[in-house]
N, CA, C and O of each residue as an XYZ file, in Angstrom:
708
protein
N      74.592    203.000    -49.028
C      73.378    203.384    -48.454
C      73.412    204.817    -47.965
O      74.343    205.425    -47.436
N      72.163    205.228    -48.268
C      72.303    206.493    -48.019
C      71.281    207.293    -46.700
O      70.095    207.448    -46.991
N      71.737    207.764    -45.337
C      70.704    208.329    -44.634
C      70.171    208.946    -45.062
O      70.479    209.262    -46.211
N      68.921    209.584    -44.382
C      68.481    209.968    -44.210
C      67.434    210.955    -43.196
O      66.396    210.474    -42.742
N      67.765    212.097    -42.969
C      67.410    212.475    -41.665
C      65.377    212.945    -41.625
O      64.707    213.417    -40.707
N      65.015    212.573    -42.919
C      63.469    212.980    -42.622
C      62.778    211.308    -41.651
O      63.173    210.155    -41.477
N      61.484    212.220    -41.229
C      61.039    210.957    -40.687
C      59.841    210.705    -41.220
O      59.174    210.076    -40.399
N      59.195    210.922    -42.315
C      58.217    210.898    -43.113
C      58.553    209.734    -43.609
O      59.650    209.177    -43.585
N      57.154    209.255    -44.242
C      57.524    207.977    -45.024
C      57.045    208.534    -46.605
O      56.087    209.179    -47.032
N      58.175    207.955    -47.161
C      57.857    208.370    -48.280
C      56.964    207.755    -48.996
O      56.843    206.530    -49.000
N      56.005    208.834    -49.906
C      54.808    208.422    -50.850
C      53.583    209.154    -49.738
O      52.465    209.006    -50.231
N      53.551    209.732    -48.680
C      52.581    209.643    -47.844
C      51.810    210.794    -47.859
O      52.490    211.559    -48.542
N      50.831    211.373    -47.533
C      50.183    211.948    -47.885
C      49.950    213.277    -47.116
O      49.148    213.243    -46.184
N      50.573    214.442    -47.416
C      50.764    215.404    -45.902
C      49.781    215.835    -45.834
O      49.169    215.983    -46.892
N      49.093    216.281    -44.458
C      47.646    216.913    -45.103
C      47.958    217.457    -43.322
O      49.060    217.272    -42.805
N      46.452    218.324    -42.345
C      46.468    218.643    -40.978
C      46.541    217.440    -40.079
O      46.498    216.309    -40.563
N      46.653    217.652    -38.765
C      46.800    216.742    -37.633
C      45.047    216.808    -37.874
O      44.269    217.680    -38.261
N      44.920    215.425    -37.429
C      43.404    214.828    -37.368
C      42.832    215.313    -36.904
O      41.959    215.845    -37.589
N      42.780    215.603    -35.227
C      41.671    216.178    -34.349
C      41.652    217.939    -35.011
O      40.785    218.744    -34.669
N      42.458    218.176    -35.708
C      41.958    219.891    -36.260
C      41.825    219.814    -37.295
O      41.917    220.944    -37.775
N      41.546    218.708    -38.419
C      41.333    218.460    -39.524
C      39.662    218.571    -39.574
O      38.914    217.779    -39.000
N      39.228    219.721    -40.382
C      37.368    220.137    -40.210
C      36.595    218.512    -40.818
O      35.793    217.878    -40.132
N      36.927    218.202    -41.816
C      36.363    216.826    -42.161
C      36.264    215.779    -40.782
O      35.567    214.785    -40.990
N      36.592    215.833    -40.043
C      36.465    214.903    -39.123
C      35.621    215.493    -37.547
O      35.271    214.839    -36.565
N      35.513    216.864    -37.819
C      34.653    217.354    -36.857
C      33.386    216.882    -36.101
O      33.176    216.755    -34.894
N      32.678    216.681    -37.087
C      31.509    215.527    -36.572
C      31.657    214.533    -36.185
O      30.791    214.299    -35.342
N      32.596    213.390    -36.381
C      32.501    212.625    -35.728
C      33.600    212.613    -34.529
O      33.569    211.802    -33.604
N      34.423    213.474    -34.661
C      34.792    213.422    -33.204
C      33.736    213.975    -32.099
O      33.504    213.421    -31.025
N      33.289    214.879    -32.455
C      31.911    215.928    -31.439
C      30.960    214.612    -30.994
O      30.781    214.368    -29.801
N      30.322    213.726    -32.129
C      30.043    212.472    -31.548
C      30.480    211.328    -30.923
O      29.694    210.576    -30.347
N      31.503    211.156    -30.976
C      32.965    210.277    -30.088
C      32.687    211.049    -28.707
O      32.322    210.505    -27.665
N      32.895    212.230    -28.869
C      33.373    213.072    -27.475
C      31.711    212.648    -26.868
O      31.783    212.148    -25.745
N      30.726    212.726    -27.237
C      29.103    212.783    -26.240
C      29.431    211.957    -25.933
O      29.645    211.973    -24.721
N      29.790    210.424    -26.738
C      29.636    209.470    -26.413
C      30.163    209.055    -25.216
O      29.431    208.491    -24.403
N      31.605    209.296    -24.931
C      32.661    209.348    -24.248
C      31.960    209.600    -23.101
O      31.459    208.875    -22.241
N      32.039    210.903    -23.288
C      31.115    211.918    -21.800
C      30.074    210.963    -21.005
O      30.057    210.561    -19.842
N      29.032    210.726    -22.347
C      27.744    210.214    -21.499
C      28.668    209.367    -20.525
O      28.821    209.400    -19.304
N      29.149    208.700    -21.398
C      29.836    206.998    -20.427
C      30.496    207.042    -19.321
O      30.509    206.264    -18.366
N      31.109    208.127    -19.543
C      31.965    208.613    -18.364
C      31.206    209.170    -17.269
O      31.434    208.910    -16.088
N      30.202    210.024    -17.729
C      29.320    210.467    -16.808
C      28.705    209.532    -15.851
O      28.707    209.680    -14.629
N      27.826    207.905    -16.941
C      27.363    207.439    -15.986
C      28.403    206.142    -15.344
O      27.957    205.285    -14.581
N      29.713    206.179    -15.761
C      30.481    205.585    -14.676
C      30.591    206.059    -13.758
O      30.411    205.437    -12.712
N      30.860    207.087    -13.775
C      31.298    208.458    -12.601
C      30.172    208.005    -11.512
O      30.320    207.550    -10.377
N      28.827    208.334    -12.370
C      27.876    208.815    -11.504
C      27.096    207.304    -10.524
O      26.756    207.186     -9.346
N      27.066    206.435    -11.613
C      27.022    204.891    -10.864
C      27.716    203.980    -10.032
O      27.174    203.192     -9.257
N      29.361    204.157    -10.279
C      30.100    203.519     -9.911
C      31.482    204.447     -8.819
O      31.951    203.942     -7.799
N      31.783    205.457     -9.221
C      32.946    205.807     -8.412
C      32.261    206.846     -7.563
O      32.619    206.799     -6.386
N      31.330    207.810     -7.863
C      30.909    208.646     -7.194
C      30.236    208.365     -5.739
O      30.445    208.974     -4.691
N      29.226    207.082     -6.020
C      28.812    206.363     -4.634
C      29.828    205.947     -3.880
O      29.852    206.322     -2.708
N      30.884    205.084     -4.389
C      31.773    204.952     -3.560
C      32.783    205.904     -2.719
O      33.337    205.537     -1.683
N      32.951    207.276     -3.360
C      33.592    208.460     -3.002
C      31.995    208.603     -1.883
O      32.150    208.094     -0.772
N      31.089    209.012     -2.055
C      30.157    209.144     -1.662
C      29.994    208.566      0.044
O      29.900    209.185      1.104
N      30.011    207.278     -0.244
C      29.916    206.103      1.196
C      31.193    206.385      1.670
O      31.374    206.052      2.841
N      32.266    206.979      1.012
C      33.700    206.595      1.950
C      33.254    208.416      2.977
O      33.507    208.697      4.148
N      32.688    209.099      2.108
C      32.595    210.457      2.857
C      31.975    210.427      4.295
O      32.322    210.753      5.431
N      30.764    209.811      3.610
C      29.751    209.777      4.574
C      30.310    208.585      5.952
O      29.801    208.429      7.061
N      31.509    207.899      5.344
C      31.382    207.095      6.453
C      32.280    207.705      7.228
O      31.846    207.968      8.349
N      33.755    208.128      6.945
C      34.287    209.949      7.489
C      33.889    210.284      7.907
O      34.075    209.818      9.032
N      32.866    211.389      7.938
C      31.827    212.066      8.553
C      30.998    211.190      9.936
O      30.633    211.674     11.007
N      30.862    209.599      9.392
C      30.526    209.317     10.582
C      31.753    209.233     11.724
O      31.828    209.910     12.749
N      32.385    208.545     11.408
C      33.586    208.121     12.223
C      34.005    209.279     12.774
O      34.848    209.246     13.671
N      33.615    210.164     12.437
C      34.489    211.814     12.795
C      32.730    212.322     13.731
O      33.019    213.245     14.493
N      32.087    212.184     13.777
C      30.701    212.245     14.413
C      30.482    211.489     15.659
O      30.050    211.862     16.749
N      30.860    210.400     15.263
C      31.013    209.092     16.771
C      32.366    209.584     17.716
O      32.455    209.405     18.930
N      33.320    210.202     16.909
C      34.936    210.510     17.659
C      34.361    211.306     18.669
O      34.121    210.848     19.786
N      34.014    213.026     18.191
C      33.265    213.979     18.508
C      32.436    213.642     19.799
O      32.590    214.219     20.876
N      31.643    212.754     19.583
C      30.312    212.192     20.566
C      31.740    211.938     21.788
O      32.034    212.508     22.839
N      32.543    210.486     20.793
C      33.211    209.873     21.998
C      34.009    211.232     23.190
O      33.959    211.344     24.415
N      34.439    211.764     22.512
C      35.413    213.062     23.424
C      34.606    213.246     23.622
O      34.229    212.082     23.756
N      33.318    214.112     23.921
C      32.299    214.664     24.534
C      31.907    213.794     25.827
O      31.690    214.231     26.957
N      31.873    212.608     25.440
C      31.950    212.029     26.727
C      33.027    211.711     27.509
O      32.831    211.610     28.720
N      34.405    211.488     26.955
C      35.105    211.550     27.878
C      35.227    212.849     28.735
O      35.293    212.834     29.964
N      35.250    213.950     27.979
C      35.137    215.087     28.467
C      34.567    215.503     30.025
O      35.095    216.073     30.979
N      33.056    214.850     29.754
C      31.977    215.060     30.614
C      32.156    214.133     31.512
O      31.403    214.299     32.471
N      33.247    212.682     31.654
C      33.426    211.737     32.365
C      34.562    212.818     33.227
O      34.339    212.861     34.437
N      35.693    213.647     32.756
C      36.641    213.540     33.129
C      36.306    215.107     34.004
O      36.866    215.362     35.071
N      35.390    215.981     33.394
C      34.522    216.974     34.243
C      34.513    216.286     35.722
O      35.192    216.511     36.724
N      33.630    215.503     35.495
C      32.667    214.777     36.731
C      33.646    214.440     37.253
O      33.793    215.169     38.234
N      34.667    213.535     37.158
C      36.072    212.723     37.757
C      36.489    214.388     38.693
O      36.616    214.590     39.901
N      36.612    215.385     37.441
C      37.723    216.157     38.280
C      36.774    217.203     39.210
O      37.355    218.053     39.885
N      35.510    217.131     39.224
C      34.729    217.666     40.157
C      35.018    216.779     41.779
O      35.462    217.102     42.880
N      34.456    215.481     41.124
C      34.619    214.642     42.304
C      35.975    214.640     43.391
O      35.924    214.320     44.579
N      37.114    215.061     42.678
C      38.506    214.970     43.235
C      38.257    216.712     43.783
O      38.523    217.134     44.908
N      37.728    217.444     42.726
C      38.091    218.552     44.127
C      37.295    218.506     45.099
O      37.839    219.091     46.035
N      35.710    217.906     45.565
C      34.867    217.725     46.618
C      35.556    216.809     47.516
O      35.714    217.115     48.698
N      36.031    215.565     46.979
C      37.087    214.703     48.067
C      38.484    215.353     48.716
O      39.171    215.201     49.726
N      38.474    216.127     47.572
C      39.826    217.189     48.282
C      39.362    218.244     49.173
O      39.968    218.427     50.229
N      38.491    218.862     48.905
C      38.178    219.909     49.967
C      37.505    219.000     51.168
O      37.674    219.300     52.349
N      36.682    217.798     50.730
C      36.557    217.288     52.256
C      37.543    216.777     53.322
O      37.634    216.942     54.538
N      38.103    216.233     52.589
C      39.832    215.613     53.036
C      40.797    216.884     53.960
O      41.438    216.625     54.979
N      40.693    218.370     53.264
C      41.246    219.400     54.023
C      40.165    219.962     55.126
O      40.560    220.669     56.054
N      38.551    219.552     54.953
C      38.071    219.777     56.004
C      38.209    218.950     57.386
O      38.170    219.376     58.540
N      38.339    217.959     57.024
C      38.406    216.548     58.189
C      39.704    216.693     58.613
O      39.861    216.497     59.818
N      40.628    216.965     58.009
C      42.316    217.330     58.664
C      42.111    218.723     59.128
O      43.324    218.913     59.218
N      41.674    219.714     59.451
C      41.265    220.825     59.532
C      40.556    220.418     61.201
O      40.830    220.867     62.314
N      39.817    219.647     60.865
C      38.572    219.318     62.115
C      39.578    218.847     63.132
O      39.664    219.321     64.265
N      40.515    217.647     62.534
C      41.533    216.948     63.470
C      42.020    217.673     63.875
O      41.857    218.005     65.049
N      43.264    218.530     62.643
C      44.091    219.621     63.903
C      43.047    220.575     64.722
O      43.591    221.094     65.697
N      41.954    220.854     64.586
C      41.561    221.535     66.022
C      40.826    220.704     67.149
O      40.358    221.218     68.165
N      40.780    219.276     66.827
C      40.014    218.448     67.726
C      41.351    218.194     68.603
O      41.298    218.087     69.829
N      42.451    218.114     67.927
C      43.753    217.432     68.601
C      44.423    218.617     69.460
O      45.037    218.456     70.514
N      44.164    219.951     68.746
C      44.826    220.876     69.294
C      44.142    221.601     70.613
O      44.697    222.516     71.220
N      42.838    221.047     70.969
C      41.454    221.362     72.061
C      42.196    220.768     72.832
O      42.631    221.245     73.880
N      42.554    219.037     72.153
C      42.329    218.016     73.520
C      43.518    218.254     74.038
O      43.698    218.140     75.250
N      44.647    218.676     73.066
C      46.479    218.800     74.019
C      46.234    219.841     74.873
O      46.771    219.730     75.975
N      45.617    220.760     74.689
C      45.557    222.262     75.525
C      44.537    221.836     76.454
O      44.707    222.267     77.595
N      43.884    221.367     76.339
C      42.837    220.386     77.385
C      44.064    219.530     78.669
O      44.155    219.741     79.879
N      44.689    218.761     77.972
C      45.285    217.880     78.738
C      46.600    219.022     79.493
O      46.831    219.260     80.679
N      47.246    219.528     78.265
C      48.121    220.620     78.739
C      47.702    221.462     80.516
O      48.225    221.431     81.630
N      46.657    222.041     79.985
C      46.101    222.728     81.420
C      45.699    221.758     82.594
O      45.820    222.065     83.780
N      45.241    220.638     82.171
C      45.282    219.347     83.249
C      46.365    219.399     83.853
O      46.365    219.602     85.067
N      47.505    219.232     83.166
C      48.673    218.795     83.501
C      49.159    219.591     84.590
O      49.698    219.087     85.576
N      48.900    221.403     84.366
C      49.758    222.382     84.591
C      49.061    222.468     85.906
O      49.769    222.828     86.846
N      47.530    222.150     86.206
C      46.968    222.561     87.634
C      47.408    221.367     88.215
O      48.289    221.706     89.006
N      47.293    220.349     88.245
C      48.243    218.743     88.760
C      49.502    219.581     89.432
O      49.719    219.951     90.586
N      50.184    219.706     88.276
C      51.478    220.087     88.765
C      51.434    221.587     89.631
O      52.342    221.703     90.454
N      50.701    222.465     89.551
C      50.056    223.743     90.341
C      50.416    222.808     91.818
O      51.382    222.659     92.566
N      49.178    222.366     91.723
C      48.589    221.350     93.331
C      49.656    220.871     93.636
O      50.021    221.495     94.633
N      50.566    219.953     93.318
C      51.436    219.484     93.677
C      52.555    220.761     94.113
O      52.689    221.000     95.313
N      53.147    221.362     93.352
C      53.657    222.702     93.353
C      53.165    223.094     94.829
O      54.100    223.212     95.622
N      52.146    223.273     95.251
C      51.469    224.330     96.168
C      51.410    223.312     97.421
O      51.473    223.826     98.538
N      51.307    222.077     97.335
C      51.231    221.040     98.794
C      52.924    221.030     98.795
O      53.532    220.873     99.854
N      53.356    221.142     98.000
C      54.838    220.993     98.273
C      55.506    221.910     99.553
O      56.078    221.736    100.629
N      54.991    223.084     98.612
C      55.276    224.788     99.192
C      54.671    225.420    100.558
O      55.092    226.327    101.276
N      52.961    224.189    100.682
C      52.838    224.403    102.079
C      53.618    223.448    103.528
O      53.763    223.747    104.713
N      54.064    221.968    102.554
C      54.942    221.431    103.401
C      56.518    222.358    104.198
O      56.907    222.634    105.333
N      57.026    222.568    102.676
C      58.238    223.218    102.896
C      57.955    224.661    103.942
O      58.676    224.791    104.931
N      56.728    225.840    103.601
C      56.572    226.354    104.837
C      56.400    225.926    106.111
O      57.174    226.292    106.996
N      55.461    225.176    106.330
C      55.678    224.021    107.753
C      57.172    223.854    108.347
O      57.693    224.262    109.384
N      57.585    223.182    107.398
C      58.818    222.980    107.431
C      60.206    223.696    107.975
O      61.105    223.282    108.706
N      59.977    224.986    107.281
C      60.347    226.747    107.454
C      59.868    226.866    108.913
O      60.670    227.082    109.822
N      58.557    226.723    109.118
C      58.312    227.269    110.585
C      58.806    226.498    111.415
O      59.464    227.130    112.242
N      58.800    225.192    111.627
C      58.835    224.539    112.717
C      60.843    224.694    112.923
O      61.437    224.519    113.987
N      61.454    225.034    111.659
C      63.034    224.714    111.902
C      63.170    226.512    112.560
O      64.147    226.770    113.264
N      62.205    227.553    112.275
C      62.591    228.891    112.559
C      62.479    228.678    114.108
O      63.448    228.884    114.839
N      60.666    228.052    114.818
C      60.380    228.163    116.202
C      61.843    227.608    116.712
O      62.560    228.259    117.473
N      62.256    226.038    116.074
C      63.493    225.190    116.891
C      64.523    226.582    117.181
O      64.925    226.982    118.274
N      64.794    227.162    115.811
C      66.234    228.114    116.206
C      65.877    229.367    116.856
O      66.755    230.062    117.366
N      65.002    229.608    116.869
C      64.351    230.949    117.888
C      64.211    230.108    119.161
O      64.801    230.776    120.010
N      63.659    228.795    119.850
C      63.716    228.579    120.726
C      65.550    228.064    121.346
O      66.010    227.918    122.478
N      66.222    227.904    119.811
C      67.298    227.561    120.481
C      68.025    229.226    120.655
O      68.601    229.387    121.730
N      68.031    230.150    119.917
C      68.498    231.436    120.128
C      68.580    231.968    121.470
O      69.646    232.317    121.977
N      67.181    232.048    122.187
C      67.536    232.238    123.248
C      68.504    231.271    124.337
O      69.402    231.699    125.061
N      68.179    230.292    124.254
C      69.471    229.258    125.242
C      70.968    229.851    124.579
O      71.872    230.204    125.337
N      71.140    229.928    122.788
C      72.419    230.596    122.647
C      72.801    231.549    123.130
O      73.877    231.715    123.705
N      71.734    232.492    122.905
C      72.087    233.770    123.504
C      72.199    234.013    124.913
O      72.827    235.042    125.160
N      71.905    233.570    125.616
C      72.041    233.543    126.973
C      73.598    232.705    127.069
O      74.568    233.446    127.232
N      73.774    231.717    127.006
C      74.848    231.133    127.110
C      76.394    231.865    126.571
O      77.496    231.868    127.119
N      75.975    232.401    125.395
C      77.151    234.012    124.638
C      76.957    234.870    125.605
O      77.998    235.346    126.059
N      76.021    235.215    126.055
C      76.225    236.731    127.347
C      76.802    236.261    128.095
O      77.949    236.699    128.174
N      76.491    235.329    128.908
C      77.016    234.952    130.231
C      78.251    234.525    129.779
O      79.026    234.718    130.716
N      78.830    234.063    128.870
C      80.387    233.647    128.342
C      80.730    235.180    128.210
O      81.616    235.630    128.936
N      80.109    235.962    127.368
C      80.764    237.560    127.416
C      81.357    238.246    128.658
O      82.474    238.607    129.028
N      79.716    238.267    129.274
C      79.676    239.110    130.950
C      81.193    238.163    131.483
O      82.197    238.871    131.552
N      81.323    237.173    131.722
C      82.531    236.447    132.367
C      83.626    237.013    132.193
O      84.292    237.684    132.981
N      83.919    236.566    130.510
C      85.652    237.340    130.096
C      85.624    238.433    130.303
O      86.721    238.870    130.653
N      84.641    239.329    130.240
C      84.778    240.773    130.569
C      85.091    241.325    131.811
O      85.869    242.212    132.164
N      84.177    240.474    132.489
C      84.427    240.981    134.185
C      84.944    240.495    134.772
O      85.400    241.127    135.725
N      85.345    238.684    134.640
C      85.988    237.515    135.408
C      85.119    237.019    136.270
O      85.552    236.031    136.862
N      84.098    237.332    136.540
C      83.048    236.564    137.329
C      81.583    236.354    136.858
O      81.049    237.337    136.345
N      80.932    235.330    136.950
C      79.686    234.717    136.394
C      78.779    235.398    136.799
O      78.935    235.705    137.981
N      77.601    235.903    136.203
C      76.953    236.814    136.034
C      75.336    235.900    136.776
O      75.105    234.695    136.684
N      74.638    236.739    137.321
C      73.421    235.652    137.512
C      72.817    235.159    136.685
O      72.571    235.804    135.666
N      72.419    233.987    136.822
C      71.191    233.543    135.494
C      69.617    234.012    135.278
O      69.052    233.871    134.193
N      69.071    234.503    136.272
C      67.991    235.336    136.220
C      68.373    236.565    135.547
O      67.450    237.036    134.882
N      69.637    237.335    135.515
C      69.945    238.742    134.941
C      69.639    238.216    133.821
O      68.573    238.236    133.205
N      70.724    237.693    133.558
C      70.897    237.340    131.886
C      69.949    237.268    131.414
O      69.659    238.277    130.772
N      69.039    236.285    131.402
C      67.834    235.667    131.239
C      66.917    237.521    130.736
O      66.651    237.975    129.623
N      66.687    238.119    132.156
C      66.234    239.177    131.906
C      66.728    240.170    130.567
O      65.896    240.847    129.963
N      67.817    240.163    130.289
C      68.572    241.016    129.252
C      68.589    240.237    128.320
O      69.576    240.796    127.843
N      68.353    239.266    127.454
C      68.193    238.540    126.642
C      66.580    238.755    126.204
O      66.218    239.240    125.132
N      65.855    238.367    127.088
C      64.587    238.319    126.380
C      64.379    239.903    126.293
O      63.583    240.304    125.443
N      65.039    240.840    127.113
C      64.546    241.833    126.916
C      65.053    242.526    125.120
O      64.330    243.132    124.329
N      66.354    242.176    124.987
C      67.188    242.454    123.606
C      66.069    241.378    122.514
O      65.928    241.924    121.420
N      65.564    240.493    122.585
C      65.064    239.958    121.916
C      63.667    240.215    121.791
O      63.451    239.728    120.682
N      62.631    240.638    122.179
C      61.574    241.465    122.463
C      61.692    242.868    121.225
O      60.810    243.443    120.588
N      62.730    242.997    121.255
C      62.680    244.026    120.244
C      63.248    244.314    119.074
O      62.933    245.339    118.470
């Protein structure tokens, strides 16, 4: 047996490839309308509406999204308006407190401080009282000391007791001045 490397069949008839073969021109050009039309009105009846409705329904879904963010938007506006009016009222009312609280301590503060003034000052007129009546005792006792130191002086000095009318006299007189 013998190969063969052609791939022709033998006896066959060589001639052009079909679709560029001119004898067959016409009826492919009519194949091809035919084709077309059909294709056209598949296209245009059947896949195109459906490309068509899937667009349009895209377009909606992407239209309703749009809407939807727009309102959250305008929800979350309003939300974050509302939080800064509750916030600035919130720093006004703590604002109001610390100076309502800080009136009433300095209020009570100065209460406190004239209380304690008054008290302070009845104290200070006791303790002068006090001052005077222990100064009159030792000024009234000064002179009895002092008289009693002279006449102990005048003694050791001279060896004899001195009168008590002198003394008396020289005491109030040293004390007088």
């Amino acid at each position: 047996m013998a190969t063969t490397a052609h791939t022709e069949v033998p006896g066959e008839h060589k001639g052009a490839f079909p679709p560029f073969d001119s004898h067959t021109f016409a009826s492919q050009l009519v194949w091809l309308a035919i084709t077309f039309v059909l294709l056209y009105l598949l296209m245009a009846k059947v896949a195109l509406p459906r490309v068509g409705g899937i667009i349009a329904e895209r377009q909606k879904r992407i239209d309703g999204d749009l809407a939807q963010a727009n309102s959250f938007k305008t929800q979350s506006d309003g939300a974050l308006a509302a939080y800064e009016k509750s916030l600035a009222d919130a720093r006004n009312r703590a604002q109001s407190i610390a100076n309502d609280m800080r009136e009433k301590q300095a209020a009570e503060a100065e209460s406190t401080r004239k209380k304690l003034e008054h008290q302070l000052q009845a104290k200070l007129a006791d303790a002068e009282k006090t001052i005077a009546g222990t100064k009159q005792a030792a000024m009234a006792n000064v002179h009895g000391i002092a008289t009693d130191a002279a006449k102990a002086i005048v003694e050791r000095l001279t060896g004899k007791a001195p009168a008590d009318n002198a003394i008396d006299a020289a005491v109030a007189d040293v004390l007088k001045r």
